[in-house]
Coordinates of C-alpha atoms in Angstrom, one line a residue:
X1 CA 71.6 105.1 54.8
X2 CA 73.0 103.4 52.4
X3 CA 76.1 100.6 52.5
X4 CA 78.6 100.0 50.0
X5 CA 79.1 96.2 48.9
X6 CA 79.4 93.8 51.4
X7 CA 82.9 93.6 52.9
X8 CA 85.0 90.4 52.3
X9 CA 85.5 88.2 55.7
X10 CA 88.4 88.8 57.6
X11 CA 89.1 85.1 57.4
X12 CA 89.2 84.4 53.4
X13 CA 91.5 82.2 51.5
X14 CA 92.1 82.0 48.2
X15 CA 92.3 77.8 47.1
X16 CA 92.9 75.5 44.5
X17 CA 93.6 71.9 44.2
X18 CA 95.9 71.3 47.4
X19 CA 96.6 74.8 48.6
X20 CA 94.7 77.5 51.0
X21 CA 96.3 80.8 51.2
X22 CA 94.8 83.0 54.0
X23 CA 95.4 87.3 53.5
X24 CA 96.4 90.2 55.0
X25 CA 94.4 92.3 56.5
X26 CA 92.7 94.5 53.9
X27 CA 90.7 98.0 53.1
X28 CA 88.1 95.6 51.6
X29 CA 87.4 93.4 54.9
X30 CA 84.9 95.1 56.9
X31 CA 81.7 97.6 56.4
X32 CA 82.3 101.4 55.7
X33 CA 79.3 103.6 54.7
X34 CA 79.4 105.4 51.5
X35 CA 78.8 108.5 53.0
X36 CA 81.3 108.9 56.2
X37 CA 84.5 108.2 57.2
X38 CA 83.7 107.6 60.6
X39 CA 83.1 103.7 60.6
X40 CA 86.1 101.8 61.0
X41 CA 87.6 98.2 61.0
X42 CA 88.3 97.0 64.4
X43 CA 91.7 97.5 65.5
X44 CA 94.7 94.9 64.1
X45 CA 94.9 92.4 67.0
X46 CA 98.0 91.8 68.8
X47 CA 100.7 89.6 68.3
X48 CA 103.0 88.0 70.6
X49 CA 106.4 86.8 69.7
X50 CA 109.3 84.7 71.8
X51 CA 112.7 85.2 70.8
X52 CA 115.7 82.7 72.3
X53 CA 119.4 83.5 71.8
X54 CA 121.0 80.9 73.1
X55 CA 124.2 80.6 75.4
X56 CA 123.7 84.0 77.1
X57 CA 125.3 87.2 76.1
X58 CA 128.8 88.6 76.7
X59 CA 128.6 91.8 78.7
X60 CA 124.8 91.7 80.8
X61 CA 126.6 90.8 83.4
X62 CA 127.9 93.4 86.1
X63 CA 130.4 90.4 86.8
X64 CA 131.5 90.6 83.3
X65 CA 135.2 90.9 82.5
X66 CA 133.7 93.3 79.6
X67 CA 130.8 95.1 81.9
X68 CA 128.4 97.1 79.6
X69 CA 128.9 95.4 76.1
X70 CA 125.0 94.3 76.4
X71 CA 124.3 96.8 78.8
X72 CA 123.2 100.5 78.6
X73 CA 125.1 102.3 81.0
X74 CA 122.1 105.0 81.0
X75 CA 118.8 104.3 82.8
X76 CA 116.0 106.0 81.0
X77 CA 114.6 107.8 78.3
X78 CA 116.6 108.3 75.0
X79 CA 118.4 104.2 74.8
X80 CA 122.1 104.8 74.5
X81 CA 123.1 101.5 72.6
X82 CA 126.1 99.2 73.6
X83 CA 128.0 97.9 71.3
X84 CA 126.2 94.3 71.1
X85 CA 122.5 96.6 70.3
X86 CA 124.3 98.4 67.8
X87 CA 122.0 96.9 65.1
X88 CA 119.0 97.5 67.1
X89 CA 119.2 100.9 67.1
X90 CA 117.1 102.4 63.8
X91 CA 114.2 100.9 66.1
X92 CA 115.2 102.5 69.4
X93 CA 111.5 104.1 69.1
X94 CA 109.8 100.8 69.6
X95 CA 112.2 98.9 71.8
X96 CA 112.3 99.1 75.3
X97 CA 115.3 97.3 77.0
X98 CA 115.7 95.8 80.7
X99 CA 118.0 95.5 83.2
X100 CA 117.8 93.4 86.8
X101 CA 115.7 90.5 85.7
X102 CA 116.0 86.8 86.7
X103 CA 114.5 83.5 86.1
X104 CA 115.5 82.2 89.6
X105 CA 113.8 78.8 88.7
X106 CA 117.2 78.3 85.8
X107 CA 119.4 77.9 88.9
X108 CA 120.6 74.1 90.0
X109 CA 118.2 74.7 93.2
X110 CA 119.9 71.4 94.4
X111 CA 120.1 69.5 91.2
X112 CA 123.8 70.0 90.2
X113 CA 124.8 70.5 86.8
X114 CA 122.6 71.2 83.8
X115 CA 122.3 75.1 83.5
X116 CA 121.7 74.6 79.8
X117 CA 118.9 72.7 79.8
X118 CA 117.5 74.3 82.7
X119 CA 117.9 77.4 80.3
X120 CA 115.5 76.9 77.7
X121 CA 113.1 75.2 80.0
X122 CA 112.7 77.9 82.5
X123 CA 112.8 80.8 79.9
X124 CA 109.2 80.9 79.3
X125 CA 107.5 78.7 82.2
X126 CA 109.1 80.1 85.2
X127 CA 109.0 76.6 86.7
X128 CA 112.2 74.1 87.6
X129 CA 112.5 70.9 85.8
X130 CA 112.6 67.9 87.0
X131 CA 115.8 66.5 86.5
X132 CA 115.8 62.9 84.9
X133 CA 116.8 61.7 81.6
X134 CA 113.8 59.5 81.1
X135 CA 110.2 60.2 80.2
X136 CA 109.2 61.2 83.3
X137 CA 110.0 64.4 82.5
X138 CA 107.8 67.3 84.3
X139 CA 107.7 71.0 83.7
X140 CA 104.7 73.9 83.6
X141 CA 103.1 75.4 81.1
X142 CA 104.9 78.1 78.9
X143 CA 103.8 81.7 78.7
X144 CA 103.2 81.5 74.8
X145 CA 100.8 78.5 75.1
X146 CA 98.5 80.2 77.9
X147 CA 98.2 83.2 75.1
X148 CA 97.8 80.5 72.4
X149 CA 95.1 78.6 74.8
X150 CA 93.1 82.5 75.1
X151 CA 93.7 83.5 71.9
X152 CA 94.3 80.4 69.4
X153 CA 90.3 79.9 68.5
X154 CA 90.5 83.1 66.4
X155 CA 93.2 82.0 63.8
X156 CA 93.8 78.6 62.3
X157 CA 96.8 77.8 64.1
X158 CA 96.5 78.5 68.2
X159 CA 100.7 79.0 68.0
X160 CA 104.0 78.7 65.8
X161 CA 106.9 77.5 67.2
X162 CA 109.8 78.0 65.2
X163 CA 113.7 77.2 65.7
X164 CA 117.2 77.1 64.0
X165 CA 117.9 73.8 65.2
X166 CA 116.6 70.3 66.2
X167 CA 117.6 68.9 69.0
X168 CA 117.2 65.2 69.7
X169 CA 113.9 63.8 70.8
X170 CA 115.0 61.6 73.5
X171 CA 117.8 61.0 75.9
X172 CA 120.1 63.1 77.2
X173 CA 120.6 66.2 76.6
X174 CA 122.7 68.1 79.6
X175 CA 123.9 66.2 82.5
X176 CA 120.9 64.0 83.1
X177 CA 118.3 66.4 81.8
X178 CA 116.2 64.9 79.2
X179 CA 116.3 66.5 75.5
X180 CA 112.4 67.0 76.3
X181 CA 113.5 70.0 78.7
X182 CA 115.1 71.6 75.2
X183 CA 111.5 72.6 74.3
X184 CA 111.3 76.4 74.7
X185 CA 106.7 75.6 74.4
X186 CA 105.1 73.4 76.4
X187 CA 101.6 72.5 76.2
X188 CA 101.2 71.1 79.5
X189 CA 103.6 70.1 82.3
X190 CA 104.5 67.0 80.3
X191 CA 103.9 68.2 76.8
X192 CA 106.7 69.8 75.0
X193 CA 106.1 71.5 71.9
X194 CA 109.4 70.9 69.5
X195 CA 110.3 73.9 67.2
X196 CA 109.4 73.1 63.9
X197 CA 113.2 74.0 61.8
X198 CA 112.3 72.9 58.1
X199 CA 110.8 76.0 56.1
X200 CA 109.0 73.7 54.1
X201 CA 107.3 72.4 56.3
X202 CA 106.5 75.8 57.9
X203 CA 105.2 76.6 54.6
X204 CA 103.2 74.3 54.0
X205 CA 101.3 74.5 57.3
X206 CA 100.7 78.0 56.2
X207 CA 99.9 77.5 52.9
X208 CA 99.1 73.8 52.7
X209 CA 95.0 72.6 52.2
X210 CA 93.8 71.8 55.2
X211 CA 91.1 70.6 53.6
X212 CA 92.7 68.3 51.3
X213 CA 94.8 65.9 52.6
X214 CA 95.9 63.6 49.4
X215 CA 99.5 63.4 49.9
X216 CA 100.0 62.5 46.2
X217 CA 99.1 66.2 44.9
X218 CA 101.5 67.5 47.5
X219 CA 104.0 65.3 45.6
X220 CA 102.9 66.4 42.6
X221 CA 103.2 69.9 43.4
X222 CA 106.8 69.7 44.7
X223 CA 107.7 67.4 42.0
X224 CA 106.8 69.8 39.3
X225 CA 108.2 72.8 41.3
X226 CA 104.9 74.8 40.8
X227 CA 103.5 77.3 43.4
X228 CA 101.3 77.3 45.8
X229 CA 100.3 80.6 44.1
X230 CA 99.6 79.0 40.8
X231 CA 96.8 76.7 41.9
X232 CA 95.1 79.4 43.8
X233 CA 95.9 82.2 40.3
X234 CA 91.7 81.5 39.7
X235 CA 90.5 82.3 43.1
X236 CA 93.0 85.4 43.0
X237 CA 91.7 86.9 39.9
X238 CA 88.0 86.8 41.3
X239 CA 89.3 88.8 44.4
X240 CA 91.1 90.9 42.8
X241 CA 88.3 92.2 40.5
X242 CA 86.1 92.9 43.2
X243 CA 88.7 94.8 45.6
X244 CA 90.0 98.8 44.9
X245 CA 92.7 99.8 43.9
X246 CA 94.9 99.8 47.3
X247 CA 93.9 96.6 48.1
X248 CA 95.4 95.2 44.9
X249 CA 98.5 96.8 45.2
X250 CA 98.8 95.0 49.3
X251 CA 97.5 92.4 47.4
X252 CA 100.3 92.2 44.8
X253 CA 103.3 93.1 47.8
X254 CA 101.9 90.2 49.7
X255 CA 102.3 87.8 47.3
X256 CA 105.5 88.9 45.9
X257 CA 106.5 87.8 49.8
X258 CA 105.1 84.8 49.6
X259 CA 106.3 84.0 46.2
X260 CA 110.1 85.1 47.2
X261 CA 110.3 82.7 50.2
X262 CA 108.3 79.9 47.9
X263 CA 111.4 80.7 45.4
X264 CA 114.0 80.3 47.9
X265 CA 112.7 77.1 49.7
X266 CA 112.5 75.8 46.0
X267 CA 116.1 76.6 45.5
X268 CA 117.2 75.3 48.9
X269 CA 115.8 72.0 48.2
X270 CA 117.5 71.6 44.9
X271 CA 120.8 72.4 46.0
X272 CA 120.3 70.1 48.5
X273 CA 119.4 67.3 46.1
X274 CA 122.3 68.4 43.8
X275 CA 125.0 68.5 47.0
X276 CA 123.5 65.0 48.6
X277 CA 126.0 63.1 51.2
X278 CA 124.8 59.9 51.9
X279 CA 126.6 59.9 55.2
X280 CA 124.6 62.8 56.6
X281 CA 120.8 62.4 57.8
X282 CA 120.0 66.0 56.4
X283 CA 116.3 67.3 56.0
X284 CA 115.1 68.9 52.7
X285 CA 115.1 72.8 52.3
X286 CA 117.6 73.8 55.2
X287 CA 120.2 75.8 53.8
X288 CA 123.5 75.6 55.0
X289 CA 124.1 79.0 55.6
X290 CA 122.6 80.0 58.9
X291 CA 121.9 83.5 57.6
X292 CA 119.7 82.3 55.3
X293 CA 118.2 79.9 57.0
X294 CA 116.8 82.4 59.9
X295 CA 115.8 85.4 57.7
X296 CA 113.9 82.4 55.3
X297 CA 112.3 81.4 58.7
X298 CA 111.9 84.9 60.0
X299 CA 109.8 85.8 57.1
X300 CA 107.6 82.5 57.0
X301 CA 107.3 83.8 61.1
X302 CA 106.3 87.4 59.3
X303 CA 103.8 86.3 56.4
X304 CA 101.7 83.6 59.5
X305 CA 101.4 87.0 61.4
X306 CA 100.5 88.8 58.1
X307 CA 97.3 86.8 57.1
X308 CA 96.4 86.0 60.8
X309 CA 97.2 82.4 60.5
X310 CA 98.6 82.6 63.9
X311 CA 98.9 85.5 66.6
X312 CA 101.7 83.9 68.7
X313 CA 104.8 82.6 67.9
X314 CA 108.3 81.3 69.2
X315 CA 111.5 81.3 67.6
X316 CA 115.0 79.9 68.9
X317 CA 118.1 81.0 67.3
X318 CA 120.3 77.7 68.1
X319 CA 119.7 75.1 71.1
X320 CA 121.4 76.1 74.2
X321 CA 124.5 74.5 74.7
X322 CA 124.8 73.9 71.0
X323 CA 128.3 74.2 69.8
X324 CA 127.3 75.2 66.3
X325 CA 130.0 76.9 64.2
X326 CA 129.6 80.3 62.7
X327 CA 131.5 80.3 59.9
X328 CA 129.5 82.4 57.9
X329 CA 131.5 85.3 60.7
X330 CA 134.7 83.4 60.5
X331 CA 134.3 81.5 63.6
X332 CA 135.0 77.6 63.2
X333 CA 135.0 76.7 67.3
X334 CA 131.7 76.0 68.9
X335 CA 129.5 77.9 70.5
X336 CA 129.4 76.5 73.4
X337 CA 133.2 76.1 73.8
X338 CA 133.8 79.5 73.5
X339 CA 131.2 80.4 75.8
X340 CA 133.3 79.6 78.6
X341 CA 136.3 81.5 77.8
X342 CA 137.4 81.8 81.2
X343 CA 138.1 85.8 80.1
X344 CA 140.5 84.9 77.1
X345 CA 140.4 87.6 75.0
X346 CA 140.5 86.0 71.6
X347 CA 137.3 83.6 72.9
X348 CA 135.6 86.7 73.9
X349 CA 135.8 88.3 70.7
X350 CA 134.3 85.5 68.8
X351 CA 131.6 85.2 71.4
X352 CA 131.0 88.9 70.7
X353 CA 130.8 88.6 67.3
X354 CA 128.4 85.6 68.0
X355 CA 126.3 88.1 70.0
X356 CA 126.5 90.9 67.4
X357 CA 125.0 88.2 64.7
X358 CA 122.3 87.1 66.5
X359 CA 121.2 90.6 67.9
X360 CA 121.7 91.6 64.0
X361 CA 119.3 88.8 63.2
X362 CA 116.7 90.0 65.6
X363 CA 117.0 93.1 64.1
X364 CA 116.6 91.7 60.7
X365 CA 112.8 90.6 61.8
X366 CA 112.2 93.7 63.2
X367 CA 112.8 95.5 59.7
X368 CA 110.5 93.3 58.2
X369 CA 107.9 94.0 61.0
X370 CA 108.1 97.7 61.0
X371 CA 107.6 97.3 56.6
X372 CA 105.1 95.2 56.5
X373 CA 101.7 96.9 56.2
X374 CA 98.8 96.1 59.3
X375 CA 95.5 97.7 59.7
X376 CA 96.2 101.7 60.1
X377 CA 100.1 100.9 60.7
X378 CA 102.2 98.1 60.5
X379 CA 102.9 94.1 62.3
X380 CA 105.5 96.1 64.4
X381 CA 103.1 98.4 65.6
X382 CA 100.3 95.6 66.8
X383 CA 102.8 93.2 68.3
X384 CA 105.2 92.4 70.7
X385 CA 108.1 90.4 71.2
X386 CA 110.7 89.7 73.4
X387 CA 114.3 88.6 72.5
X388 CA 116.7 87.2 75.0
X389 CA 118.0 84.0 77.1
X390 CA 117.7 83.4 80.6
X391 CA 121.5 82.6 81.2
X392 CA 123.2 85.6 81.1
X393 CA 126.7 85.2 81.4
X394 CA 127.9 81.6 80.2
X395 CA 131.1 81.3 81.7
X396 CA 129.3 82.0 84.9
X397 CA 125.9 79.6 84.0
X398 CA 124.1 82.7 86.1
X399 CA 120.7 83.6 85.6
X400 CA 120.2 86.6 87.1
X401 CA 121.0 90.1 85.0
X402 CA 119.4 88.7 81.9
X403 CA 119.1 90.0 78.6
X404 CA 116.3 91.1 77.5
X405 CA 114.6 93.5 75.4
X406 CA 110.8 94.1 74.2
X407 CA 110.1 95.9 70.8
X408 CA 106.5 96.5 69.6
X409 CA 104.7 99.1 71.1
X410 CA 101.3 97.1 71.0
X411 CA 98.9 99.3 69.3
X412 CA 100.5 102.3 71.3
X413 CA 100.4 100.4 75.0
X414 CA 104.1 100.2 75.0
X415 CA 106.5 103.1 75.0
X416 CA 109.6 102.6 73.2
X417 CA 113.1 104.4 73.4
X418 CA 113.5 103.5 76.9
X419 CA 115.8 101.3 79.4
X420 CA 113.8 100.4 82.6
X421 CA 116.4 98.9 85.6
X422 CA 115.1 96.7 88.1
X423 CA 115.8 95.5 91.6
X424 CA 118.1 92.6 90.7
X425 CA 116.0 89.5 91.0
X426 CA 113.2 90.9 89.8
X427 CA 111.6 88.0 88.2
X428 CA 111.3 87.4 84.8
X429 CA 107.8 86.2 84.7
X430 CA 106.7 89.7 85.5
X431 CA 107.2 91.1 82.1
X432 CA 105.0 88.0 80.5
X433 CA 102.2 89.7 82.7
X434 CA 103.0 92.8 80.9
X435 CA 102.5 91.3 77.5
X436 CA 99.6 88.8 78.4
X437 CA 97.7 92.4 79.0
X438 CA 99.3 94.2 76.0
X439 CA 97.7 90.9 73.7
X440 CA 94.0 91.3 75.7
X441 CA 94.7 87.6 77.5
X442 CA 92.8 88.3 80.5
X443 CA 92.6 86.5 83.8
X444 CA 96.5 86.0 84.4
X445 CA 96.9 86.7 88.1
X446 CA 100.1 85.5 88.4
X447 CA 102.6 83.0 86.2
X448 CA 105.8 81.2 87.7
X449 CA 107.2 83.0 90.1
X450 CA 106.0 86.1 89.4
X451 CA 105.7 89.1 92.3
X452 CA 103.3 91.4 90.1
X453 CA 103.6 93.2 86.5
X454 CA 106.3 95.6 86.0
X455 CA 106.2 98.8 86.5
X456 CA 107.3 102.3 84.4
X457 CA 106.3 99.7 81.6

């Protein structure tokens, strides 16, 4: 019996003087006999993603003033796509959306005001916040970070959280809830887990030397604009004369991705030097235009689950509450403002429009998912993510009839092209069940408050 070379680890890097670059999974990283086809890599692994749109979503719920804009009016097989999942539906195979669920802990339960707040924090621990503005703050552990907690000891980074933007630190943040409670991850029940917005910083934990920690070549390197691919262009020779020909061609697609969102970071930064206003506290390499900005941190989300840096990660589209303007769609009101719109036509169009973007944006990731190469398929096939909010209707600051929708089949555990409608309350915290199995994190019993997995799923 004889073996063909020995296989390259599935955990190399290429390096250089202050960068590491991990790599995709390749032909090259694990034995095959020279004689059959029958030995295989293990399977990809499975990734989890968290998506947050913030605000809610015009048209989830049946009290409404425009009932079925989120919606599908059909309950089963073959999706028929409302007019907000529009751009969601070249994927229809791989998403399944839901109807009926609730994150009952989101409600004021006593507490008065503060839906927004109470939002985010409930979205993925299930658990009520405390309410106080101070540090005393006290919440439960998020879904993500039990994954990252089973699963973070294969891959250099236990989890990514990711958002569009930063909300302050400390004080208050929605009628006596402490900005802490804007924290989508937490760690612990008094450990939030911020959302990292700068690419750049992204990058360079992705990309960065953890061994090296001289903050002087990292200077140098941004300084003279190089890449991260040009001190690592030895190492990445050497590899490339030992793997075949397929592997050099993923080889050369990967780091054309990693050298397009290197390029546009670099640009980013520049203009921002160029356009400097002293009067505005603005971090380096955060473009202005918020299209931009989340497919440049959508892919960075894309090339950690590429090389296995990282198997779960969170991403929120804009703080909830926030009253960012969308003027990239023509909208100059805020967000939030328009949110309530009290069933004025003209404010429900620009919420819809708001809606449309984000869902567009999701859908954007999804793209670059389903074409990026994994194992014997692609990332959309060995992963799962969820995209939604748990306010549905603004106006109303309910959180029952949420939006939500799964794509990823999971390595084939998930079936797509489907809408499955639950009992209304049906608790949110179910589906996270679903997906803790999907991923292999085993000995979840139960999470917030969660009445079993769902079923038909």
């Amino acid at each position: 019996m004889m073996l063909t070379a020995a296989p390259l680890p599935r955990r190399t890097f290429l390096r250089g003087l202050g960068a590491g670059m991990a790599l995709p999974l390749l032909d090259s990283m694990g034995p095959t006999l020279a004689f059959s086809n029958a030995s295989r890599l293990a399977p990809p692994p499975i990734r989890l993603g968290y998506v947050y749109t913030p605000n809610g979503i015009v048209g989830c719920s049946s009290k409404s003033p425009r009932p079925f804009m989120w919606t599908p009016r059909r309950v089963g097989a073959n999706v028929e796509f409302s007019p907000t999942m529009k751009p969601l539906e070249p994927y229809r195979g791989d998403l399944v959306v839901f109807s009926g669920l609730a994150q009952a802990n989101g409600r004021a339960l006593g507490d008065g005001p503060g839906d927004h707040a109470r939002a985010t924090a409930t979205f993925l621990t299930g658990v009520h916040p405390y309410k106080t503005g101070g540090a005393d703050f006290r919440l439960g552990v998020s879904a993500d970070q039990i994954a990252a907690k089973a699963l973070g000891a294969e891959t250099p980074l236990a989890s990514l959280e990711l958002g569009l933007e930063q909300p302050p630190l400390a004080g208050n943040c929605d009628s006596g809830y402490t900005c802490a409670y804007m924290a989508m991850s937490w760690r612990s029940e008094t450990s939030p887990l911020p959302a990292e917005t700068n690419p750049r910083l992204v990058f360079e934990r992705l990309f960065g030397d953890d061994e090296t920690t001289d903050a002087a070549i990292r200077r140098e390197r941004l300084a003279n604009q190089r890449s991260v691919l040009d001190y690592v262009s030895g190492s990445l020779a050497r590899l490339q004369r030992r793997v075949g020909v397929g592997d050099r061609r993923k080889l050369d697609e990967y780091l054309e991705s990693v050298r397009d969102v290197e390029r546009r970071i670099q640009v980013t930064e520049h203009s921002s030097r160029l356009g400097e206003v002293p009067t505005i506290d603005r971090p380096s390499a955060v473009p202005d235009d918020y299209l931009e900005y989340s497919r440049l941190m959508m892919d960075l989300q894309v090339l950690a689950w590429q090389t296995d840096m990282t198997r779960i990660v969170s991403f929120t589209m804009g703080r909830d509450g926030s009253n960012r303007a969308y003027r990239e769609i023509g909208i100059s009101d805020g967000h939030h403002a328009i949110s309530h719109h009290q069933g004025d036509a003209e404010r429900l169009d620009k919420l819809m429009k708001i809606d449309e973007l984000h869902v567009g944006l999701f859908a954007y990731l999804l793209e670059k998912l389903r074409t990026t190469p994994d194992g014997d398929g692609t990332l959309l096939d060995h992963s799962v993510t969820v995209f939604g909010s748990s306010l549905s209707e603004s106006n109303l600051h309910t959180h029952d009839e949420l939006p939500i929708v799964l794509a990823g089949s999971a390595g084939g555990r998930i079936r797509g092209n489907r809408h499955l409608a639950y009992a209304k309350e049906t608790p949110l915290n179910n589906l996270f069940l679903n997906m803790f199995d999907a991923a292999n994190v085993a000995g979840v019993a139960a999470f917030g408050d969660s009445t079993g997995r769902l079923s038909e799923l």
